[in-house]
Short mmCIF file of C-alpha atoms in Angstrom, two decimals:
data_model
loop_
_atom_site.label_atom_id
_atom_site.label_comp_id
_atom_site.label_asym_id
_atom_site.label_seq_id
_atom_site.Cartn_x
_atom_site.Cartn_y
_atom_site.Cartn_z
CA MET Q 24 0.00 0.00 0.00
CA THR Q 25 2.88 2.37 0.79
CA GLU Q 26 4.34 1.81 -2.67
CA LYS Q 27 1.00 2.78 -4.22
CA LEU Q 28 0.93 6.00 -2.18
CA ASP Q 29 4.50 6.78 -3.15
CA ARG Q 30 3.61 6.29 -6.80
CA ARG Q 31 0.62 8.57 -6.42
CA LYS Q 32 2.77 11.25 -4.79
CA GLN Q 33 5.37 10.92 -7.53
CA TYR Q 34 2.70 11.14 -10.20
CA THR Q 35 1.08 14.17 -8.57
CA ARG Q 36 4.40 15.98 -8.29
CA MET Q 37 5.33 15.10 -11.86
CA VAL Q 38 2.01 16.38 -13.23
CA LEU Q 39 2.28 19.60 -11.24
CA LYS Q 40 5.86 20.18 -12.39
CA ASN Q 41 4.97 19.53 -16.01
CA SER Q 42 1.97 21.83 -15.73
CA LEU Q 43 4.05 24.65 -14.29
CA ILE Q 44 6.67 24.30 -17.03
CA THR Q 45 3.92 24.35 -19.67
CA LEU Q 46 2.32 27.44 -18.15
CA LEU Q 47 5.71 29.20 -17.84
CA LYS Q 48 6.06 28.93 -21.60
CA ALA Q 49 3.01 31.13 -21.98
CA LYS Q 50 3.33 33.60 -19.12
CA PRO Q 51 5.44 34.75 -16.16
CA LEU Q 52 5.30 32.95 -12.84
CA ALA Q 53 3.82 35.98 -11.07
CA THR Q 54 0.67 35.66 -13.19
CA ILE Q 55 0.23 31.92 -12.69
CA THR Q 56 -2.18 31.08 -9.88
CA VAL Q 57 -2.37 27.89 -7.87
CA LYS Q 58 -5.96 27.52 -9.07
CA GLU Q 59 -4.86 27.70 -12.72
CA LEU Q 60 -1.99 25.30 -12.06
CA CYS Q 61 -4.30 22.78 -10.40
CA SER Q 62 -6.83 23.08 -13.19
CA HIS Q 63 -4.14 22.46 -15.80
CA ALA Q 64 -2.81 19.45 -13.84
CA ASP Q 65 -6.31 18.17 -13.05
CA ILE Q 66 -5.39 18.13 -9.35
CA ASN Q 67 -7.43 19.69 -6.57
CA ARG Q 68 -5.95 22.55 -4.56
CA SER Q 69 -5.79 20.66 -1.28
CA THR Q 70 -3.63 18.03 -2.98
CA PHE Q 71 -1.38 20.78 -4.31
CA TYR Q 72 -0.96 22.25 -0.82
CA THR Q 73 0.03 18.88 0.64
CA HIS Q 74 3.11 19.03 -1.60
CA TYR Q 75 3.92 22.74 -2.07
CA LYS Q 76 3.29 26.06 -0.35
CA ASP Q 77 2.63 27.93 -3.59
CA GLN Q 78 3.73 28.15 -7.23
CA TYR Q 79 7.04 29.73 -6.18
CA ASP Q 80 7.80 26.79 -3.92
CA LEU Q 81 7.01 24.41 -6.78
CA LEU Q 82 9.37 26.29 -9.12
CA ASN Q 83 12.06 26.26 -6.45
CA LYS Q 84 11.71 22.48 -6.05
CA ILE Q 85 11.96 22.01 -9.83
CA GLU Q 86 15.13 24.11 -9.93
CA GLU Q 87 16.61 22.25 -6.95
CA GLU Q 88 16.00 18.89 -8.64
CA ILE Q 89 17.57 20.00 -11.92
CA ILE Q 90 20.63 21.46 -10.18
CA ALA Q 91 21.08 18.36 -7.99
CA ASP Q 92 20.75 16.16 -11.08
CA MET Q 93 23.19 18.37 -13.00
CA ASN Q 94 25.72 18.23 -10.12
CA MET Q 95 25.44 14.45 -9.95
CA TYR Q 96 25.80 14.11 -13.72
CA LEU Q 97 28.87 16.35 -13.83
CA SER Q 98 30.42 14.66 -10.78
CA GLU Q 99 30.40 11.42 -12.72
CA HIS Q 100 32.31 13.14 -15.55
CA ASN Q 101 34.45 15.66 -13.67
CA PHE Q 102 37.73 16.25 -15.49
CA SER Q 103 40.54 18.19 -13.86
CA GLU Q 104 43.25 18.43 -16.52
CA LYS Q 105 43.33 21.52 -18.73
CA GLU Q 106 43.05 19.39 -21.87
CA GLU Q 107 39.93 17.76 -20.45
CA SER Q 108 38.13 20.95 -19.41
CA ILE Q 109 36.48 21.07 -22.81
CA GLN Q 110 35.00 17.64 -22.04
CA THR Q 111 33.49 18.95 -18.79
CA THR Q 112 31.97 21.89 -20.68
CA GLN Q 113 30.65 19.51 -23.30
CA LYS Q 114 29.13 17.27 -20.60
CA LEU Q 115 27.33 20.30 -19.13
CA LEU Q 116 25.98 21.13 -22.58
CA GLU Q 117 24.95 17.52 -23.21
CA TYR Q 118 23.06 17.57 -19.93
CA ILE Q 119 21.26 20.73 -21.05
CA VAL Q 120 20.39 19.03 -24.36
CA SER Q 121 18.96 16.04 -22.47
CA LYS Q 122 16.73 18.42 -20.49
CA HIS Q 123 16.21 20.90 -23.32
CA ASP Q 124 12.56 21.71 -22.71
CA ILE Q 125 12.88 22.49 -19.02
CA CYS Q 126 16.27 24.25 -19.34
CA TYR Q 127 14.99 26.39 -22.21
CA THR Q 128 11.93 27.36 -20.22
CA LEU Q 129 13.82 28.12 -17.02
CA LEU Q 130 16.74 29.93 -18.64
CA ILE Q 131 15.00 31.83 -21.43
CA GLU Q 132 11.24 32.02 -21.02
CA ASN Q 133 11.14 32.42 -17.24
CA LYS Q 134 12.20 35.96 -16.37
CA ASP Q 135 13.22 34.97 -12.83
CA THR Q 136 17.01 34.66 -12.71
CA SER Q 137 17.27 32.23 -9.80
CA PHE Q 138 17.77 29.20 -12.05
CA GLU Q 139 20.38 31.03 -14.11
CA GLU Q 140 22.23 31.94 -10.92
CA ARG Q 141 22.15 28.31 -9.79
CA VAL Q 142 23.51 27.12 -13.13
CA MET Q 143 26.25 29.74 -12.83
CA GLU Q 144 27.26 28.26 -9.48
CA VAL Q 145 27.41 24.77 -10.99
CA ALA Q 146 29.55 26.09 -13.86
CA ARG Q 147 31.80 27.92 -11.41
CA ARG Q 148 32.26 24.78 -9.34
CA PHE Q 149 32.97 22.37 -12.17
CA LEU Q 150 34.62 24.56 -14.77
CA ILE Q 151 36.09 27.75 -13.39
CA ASP Q 152 37.66 26.41 -10.22
CA ASN Q 153 39.84 24.10 -12.32
CA TRP Q 154 40.72 26.85 -14.80
CA MET Q 155 41.54 29.46 -12.15
CA ASP Q 156 43.96 27.12 -10.38
CA GLU Q 157 46.07 27.02 -13.53
CA PHE Q 158 46.62 30.78 -13.68
CA ASP Q 159 48.47 33.01 -11.24
CA TYR Q 160 45.74 35.53 -10.42
CA ASP Q 161 45.42 37.60 -7.30
CA SER Q 162 42.68 35.91 -5.25
CA GLY Q 163 40.66 39.13 -5.21
CA ASP Q 164 40.83 39.39 -8.99
CA SER Q 165 39.93 35.75 -9.57
CA THR Q 166 36.37 36.32 -8.28
CA TYR Q 167 35.79 39.03 -10.88
CA ILE Q 168 37.41 37.00 -13.63
CA SER Q 169 35.42 33.87 -12.83
CA THR Q 170 32.18 35.89 -12.67
CA PHE Q 171 32.90 37.34 -16.10
CA ILE Q 172 33.72 33.95 -17.61
CA VAL Q 173 30.73 32.13 -16.08
CA SER Q 174 28.27 34.89 -16.92
CA GLY Q 175 29.48 35.04 -20.50
CA SER Q 176 29.36 31.26 -20.82
CA ILE Q 177 25.78 31.13 -19.53
CA HIS Q 178 24.74 33.76 -22.05
CA VAL Q 179 26.44 31.81 -24.85
CA ILE Q 180 24.42 28.77 -23.74
CA LYS Q 181 21.20 30.81 -23.66
CA HIS Q 182 21.93 32.15 -27.14
CA TRP Q 183 22.62 28.60 -28.35
CA LEU Q 184 19.32 27.37 -26.85
CA SER Q 185 17.39 30.24 -28.43
CA ARG Q 186 18.86 29.31 -31.82
CA ASP Q 187 17.52 25.74 -31.50
CA MET Q 188 20.96 24.40 -30.62
CA ASP Q 189 22.28 25.08 -34.13
CA LYS Q 190 25.71 23.76 -33.15
CA THR Q 191 26.71 20.57 -31.38
CA PRO Q 192 27.58 20.59 -27.68
CA GLN Q 193 31.20 19.95 -28.68
CA GLN Q 194 31.28 23.01 -30.97
CA ILE Q 195 29.84 25.28 -28.26
CA ALA Q 196 32.23 23.79 -25.67
CA GLU Q 197 35.14 24.57 -27.99
CA ILE Q 198 33.95 28.17 -28.43
CA ILE Q 199 33.52 28.69 -24.68
CA ASN Q 200 36.88 27.11 -23.86
CA MET Q 201 38.69 29.03 -26.60
CA ILE Q 202 37.40 32.33 -25.23
CA CYS Q 203 38.22 31.34 -21.65
CA TYR Q 204 41.76 30.19 -22.38
CA ARG Q 205 42.82 32.52 -25.14
CA GLY Q 206 40.45 35.46 -24.85
CA LEU Q 207 38.67 37.35 -27.54
CA ASP Q 208 41.74 39.10 -28.89
CA GLU Q 209 43.81 35.99 -29.44
CA GLY Q 210 41.02 33.55 -30.28
CA ILE Q 211 38.71 35.45 -32.60
CA MET Q 212 40.78 38.29 -33.96
CA ASP Q 213 43.49 36.03 -35.46
#
């Protein structure tokens, strides 16, 4: 009986998450009501409130799950050598491809930047920390440099998503890594 309840809870949460993502494609979170969300999911409001406080809590839980999943995925493929950093970037991009619909919605269509900030922290942890160790930067400067690199990389990823991923993850990883290692002047202006 417990397994049946767990399945029901999982199903309810899945339907609510899918409904929120669908509604976010059409309008901002601030205009989505719990009533509308429940109607779309065909779930009554009391059931919704047994799982989430409100639509913001639901979005937060979705983001937390994606970030935890992303961290786990990248931990399995974490490369530390400079030559392998492109592979880590590519793995991050492949993860985004595997979750295209939800990542596109949360990064591009949702105007709330909390998910973007969380992805930036993941990128900083898996990509930048390894890169920054290889260069002799003042520790105060490294924070600014890593913020610039991560922010730019996230916007490259958003641009790539908005162009229907017109390049492969490997091509985008090469672009990001080229800019990070060689800079604009050396990499593009040659």
